[in-house]
Coordinates of C-alpha atoms in Angstrom, one line a residue:
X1345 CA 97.4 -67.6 -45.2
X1346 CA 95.2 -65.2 -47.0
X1347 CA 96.9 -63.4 -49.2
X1348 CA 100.8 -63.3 -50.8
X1349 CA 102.5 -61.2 -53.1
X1350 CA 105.7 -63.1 -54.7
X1351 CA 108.4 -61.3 -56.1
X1352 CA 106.2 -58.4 -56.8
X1353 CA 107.8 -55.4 -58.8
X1354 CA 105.5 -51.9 -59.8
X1355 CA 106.3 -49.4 -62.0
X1356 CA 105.2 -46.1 -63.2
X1357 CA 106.4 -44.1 -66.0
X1358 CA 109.8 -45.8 -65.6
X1359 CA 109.8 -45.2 -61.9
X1360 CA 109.9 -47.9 -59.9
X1361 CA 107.2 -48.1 -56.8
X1362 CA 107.5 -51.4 -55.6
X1363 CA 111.3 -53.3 -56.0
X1364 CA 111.2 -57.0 -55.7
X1365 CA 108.0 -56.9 -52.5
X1366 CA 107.3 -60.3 -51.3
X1367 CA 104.9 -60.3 -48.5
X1368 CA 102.2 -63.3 -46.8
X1369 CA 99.3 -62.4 -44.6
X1370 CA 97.9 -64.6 -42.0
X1371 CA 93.7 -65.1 -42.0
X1372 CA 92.4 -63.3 -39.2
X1373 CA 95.5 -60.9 -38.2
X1374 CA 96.0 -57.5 -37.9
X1375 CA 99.5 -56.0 -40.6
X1376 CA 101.0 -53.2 -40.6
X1377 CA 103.0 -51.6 -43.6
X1378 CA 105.2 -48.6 -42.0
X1379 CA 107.1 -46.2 -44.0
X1380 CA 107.4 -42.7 -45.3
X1381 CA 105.6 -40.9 -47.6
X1382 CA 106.4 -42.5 -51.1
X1383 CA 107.8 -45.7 -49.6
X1384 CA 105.0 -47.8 -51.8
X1385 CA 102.6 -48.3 -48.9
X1386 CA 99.5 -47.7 -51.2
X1387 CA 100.6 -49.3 -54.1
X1388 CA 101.5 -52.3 -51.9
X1389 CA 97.7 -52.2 -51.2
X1390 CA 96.1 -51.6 -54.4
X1391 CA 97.8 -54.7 -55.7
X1392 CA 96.4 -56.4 -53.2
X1393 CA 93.2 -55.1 -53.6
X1394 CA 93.8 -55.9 -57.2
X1395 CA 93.3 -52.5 -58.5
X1396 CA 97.0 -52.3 -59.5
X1397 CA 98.1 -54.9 -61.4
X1398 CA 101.7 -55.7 -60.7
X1399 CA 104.1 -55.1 -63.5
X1400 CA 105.7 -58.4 -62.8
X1401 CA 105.5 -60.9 -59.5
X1402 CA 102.7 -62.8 -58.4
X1403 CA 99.7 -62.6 -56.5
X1404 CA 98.0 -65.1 -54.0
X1405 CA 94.4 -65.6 -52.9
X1406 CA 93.4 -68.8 -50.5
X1407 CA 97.1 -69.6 -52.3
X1408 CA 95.3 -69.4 -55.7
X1409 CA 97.3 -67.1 -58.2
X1410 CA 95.1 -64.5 -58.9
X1411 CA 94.8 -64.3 -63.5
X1412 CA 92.8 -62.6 -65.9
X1413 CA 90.6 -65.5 -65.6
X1414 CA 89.9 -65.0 -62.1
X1415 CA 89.8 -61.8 -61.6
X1416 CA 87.0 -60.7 -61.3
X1417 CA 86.0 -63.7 -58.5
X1418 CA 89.2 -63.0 -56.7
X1419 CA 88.6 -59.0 -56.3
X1420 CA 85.5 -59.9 -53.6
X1421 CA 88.3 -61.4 -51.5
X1422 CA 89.6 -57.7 -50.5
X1423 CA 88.6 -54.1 -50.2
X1424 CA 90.1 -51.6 -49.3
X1425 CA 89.4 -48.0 -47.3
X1426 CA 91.8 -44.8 -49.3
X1427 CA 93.4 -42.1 -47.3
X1428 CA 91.0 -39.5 -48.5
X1429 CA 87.4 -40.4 -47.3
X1430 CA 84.4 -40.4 -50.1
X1431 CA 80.8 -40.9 -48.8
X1432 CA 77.5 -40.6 -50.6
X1433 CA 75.3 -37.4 -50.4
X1434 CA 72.8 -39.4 -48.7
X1435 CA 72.4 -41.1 -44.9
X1436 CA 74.4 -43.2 -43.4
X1437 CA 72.5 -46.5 -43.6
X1438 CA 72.3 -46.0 -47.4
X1439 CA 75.9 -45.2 -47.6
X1440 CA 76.6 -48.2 -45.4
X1441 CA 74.1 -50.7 -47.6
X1442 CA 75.2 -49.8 -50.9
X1443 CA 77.7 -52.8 -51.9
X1444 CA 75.0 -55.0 -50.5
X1445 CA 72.1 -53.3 -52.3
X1446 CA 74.7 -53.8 -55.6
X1447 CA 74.9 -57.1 -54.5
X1448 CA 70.9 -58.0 -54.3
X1449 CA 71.0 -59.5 -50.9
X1450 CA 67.2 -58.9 -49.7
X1451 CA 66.4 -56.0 -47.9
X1452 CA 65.7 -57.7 -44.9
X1453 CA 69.4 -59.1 -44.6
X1454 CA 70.8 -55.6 -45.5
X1455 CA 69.5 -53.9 -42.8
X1456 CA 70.5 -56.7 -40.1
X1457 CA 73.7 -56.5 -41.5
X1458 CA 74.1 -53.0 -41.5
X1459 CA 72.8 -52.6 -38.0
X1460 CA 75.3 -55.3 -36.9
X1461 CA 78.5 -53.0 -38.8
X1462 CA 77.0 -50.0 -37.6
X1463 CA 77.3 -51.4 -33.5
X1464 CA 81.1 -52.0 -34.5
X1465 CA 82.2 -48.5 -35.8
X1466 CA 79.9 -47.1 -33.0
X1467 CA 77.8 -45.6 -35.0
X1468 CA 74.6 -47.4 -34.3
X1469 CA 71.2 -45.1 -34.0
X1470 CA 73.0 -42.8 -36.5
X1471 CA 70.9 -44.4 -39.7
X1472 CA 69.6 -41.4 -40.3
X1473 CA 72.2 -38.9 -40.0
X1474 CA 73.7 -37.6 -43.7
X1475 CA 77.3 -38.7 -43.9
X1476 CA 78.6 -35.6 -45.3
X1477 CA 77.6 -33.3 -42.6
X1478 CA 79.8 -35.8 -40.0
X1479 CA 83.3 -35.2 -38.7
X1480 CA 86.4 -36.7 -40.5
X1481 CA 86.4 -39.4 -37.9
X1482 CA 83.0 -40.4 -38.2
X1483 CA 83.1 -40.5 -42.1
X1484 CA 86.2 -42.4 -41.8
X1485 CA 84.3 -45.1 -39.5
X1486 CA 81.2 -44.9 -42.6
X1487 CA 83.9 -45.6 -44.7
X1488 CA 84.9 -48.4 -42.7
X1489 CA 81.3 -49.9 -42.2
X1490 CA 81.3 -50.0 -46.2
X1491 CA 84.0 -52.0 -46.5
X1492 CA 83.2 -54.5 -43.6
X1493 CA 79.7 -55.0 -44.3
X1494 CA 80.7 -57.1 -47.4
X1495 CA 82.2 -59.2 -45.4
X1496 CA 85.8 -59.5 -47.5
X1497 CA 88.1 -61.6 -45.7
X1498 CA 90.6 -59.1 -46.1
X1499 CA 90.1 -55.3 -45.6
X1500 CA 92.6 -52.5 -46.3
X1501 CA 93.1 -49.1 -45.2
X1502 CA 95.5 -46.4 -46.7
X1503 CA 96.3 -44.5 -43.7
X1504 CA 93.2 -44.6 -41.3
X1505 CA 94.0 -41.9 -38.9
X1506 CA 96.1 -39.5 -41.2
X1507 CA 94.5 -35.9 -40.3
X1508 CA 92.4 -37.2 -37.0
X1509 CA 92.5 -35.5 -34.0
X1510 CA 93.9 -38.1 -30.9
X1511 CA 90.4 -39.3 -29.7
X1512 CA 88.9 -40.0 -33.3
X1513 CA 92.3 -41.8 -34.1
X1514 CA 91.7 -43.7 -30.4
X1515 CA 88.1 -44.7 -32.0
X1516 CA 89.2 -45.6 -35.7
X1517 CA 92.1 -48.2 -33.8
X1518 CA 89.0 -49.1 -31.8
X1519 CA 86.9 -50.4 -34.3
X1520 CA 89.7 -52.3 -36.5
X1521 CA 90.9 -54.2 -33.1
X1522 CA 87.2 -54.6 -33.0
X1523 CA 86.1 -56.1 -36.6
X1524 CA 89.3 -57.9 -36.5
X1525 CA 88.7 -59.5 -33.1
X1526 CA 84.5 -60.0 -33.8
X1527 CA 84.4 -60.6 -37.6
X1528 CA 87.9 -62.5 -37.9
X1529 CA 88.5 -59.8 -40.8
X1530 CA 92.3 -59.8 -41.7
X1531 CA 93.1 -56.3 -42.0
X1532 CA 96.3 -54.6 -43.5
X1533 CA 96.7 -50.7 -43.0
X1534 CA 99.3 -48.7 -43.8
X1535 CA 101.1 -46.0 -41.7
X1536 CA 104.0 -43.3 -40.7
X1537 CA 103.5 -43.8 -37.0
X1538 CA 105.5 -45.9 -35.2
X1539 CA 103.7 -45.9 -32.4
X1540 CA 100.8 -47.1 -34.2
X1541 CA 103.2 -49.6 -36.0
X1542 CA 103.4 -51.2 -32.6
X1543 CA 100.9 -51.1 -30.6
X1544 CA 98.1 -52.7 -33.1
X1545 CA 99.2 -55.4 -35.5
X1546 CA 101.0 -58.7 -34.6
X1547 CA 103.1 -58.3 -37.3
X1548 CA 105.0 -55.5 -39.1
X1549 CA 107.1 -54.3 -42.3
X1550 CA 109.0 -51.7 -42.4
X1551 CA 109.0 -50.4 -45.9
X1552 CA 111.6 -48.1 -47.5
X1553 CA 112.2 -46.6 -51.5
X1554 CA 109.7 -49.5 -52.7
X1555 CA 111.2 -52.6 -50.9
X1556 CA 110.6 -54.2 -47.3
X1557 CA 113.6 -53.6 -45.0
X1558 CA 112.6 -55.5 -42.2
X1559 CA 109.4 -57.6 -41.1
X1560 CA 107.9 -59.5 -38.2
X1561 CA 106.1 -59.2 -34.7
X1562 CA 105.7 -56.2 -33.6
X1563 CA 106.3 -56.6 -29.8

């Protein structure tokens, strides 16, 4: 198990967004969170992305409860991918090496790893290209790249074919089956789609006015 939430509540403003939310995942599997818009989907994620901090429950890294203390060390365990794409005025191989470049691995090791990402989203011999002049889907996958190039043993995405057209949403599910099948990522996405819901994770929850319904395989 890579991450659990445990009796996790969130509020806002006296409105509650999350009711009660316990949830494990597996290392290495693909989860999906289905529900409606307002359900809790993305608030489910940014507390596991430990962006949110839970207004009461726990929270589980490596089954290490995740404090003040260990914040910090514990946020490079996850990253996550929001619904509305953001990429940097500048190529895609600089958008791509960023986190790494903040992370002052040697340039040598940033460019074979962002070659290596690059092949997985399918954008390899696209270096060059400036990421604000490509498509919705292809930003989406250099939004992707950013976030598995840090190589986070857990990646989450809000969403990851909201607004694509069918053939750029065939490519995005692509690319996650991919990184989780090549890089052993354990990915957690949230969705509407039921169709989506079934056909890529091994397991699912169904999620409903801040609490999980239902949950299990998704066959």
């Amino acid at each position: 198990m890579i991450a659990e939430l445990r009796n996790v509540s969130k509020t806002f403003n006296g409105i509650t967004a999350l009711n009660n939310v316990s949830l494990e995942v597996n290392k290495g599997e693909i989860f999906a969170l289905l529900g409606p818009s307002g359900s809790g989907k993305t608030t489910l994620l940014k507390i596991m992305a430990l962006i949110e901090k839970p207004s009461s429950g726990e929270v589980y890294f490596n089954e290490e409860r995740v404090s003040d203390k260990n914040l910090q060390q514990m946020r490079m365990q996850a990253t996550m991918v929001f619904q509305k794409t953001v990429v940097f005025n500048t190529t895609i191989y600089n958008n791509v090496a960023y986190g790494l470049k903040l992370r002052k691995i040697p340039e040598n090791k940033i460019k074979e790893k962002v070659n290596d990402i690059l092949k997985i989203v399918k954008l390899e011999n696209f270096e060059k290209r400036l990421a604000n002049r490509l498509s919705g889907g292809e930003q989406q996958r250099v939004a992707l790249a950013r976030a598995l190039v840090l190589g986070a043993k857990l990646v989450l995405l809000d969403e990851p074919t909201a607004n694509l057209d069918p053939r750029n949403a065939a490519i995005i599910e692509e690319v996650i089956s991919t990184a989780n099948r090549d890089l052993g990522t354990a990915i957690v996405f949230a969705t509407h789609n039921i169709f989506q819901a079934r056909s890529l994770p091994q397991r699912i929850a169904l999620l409903k006015n801040g609490r999980i319904e239902q949950s299990g395989t998704s066959t």
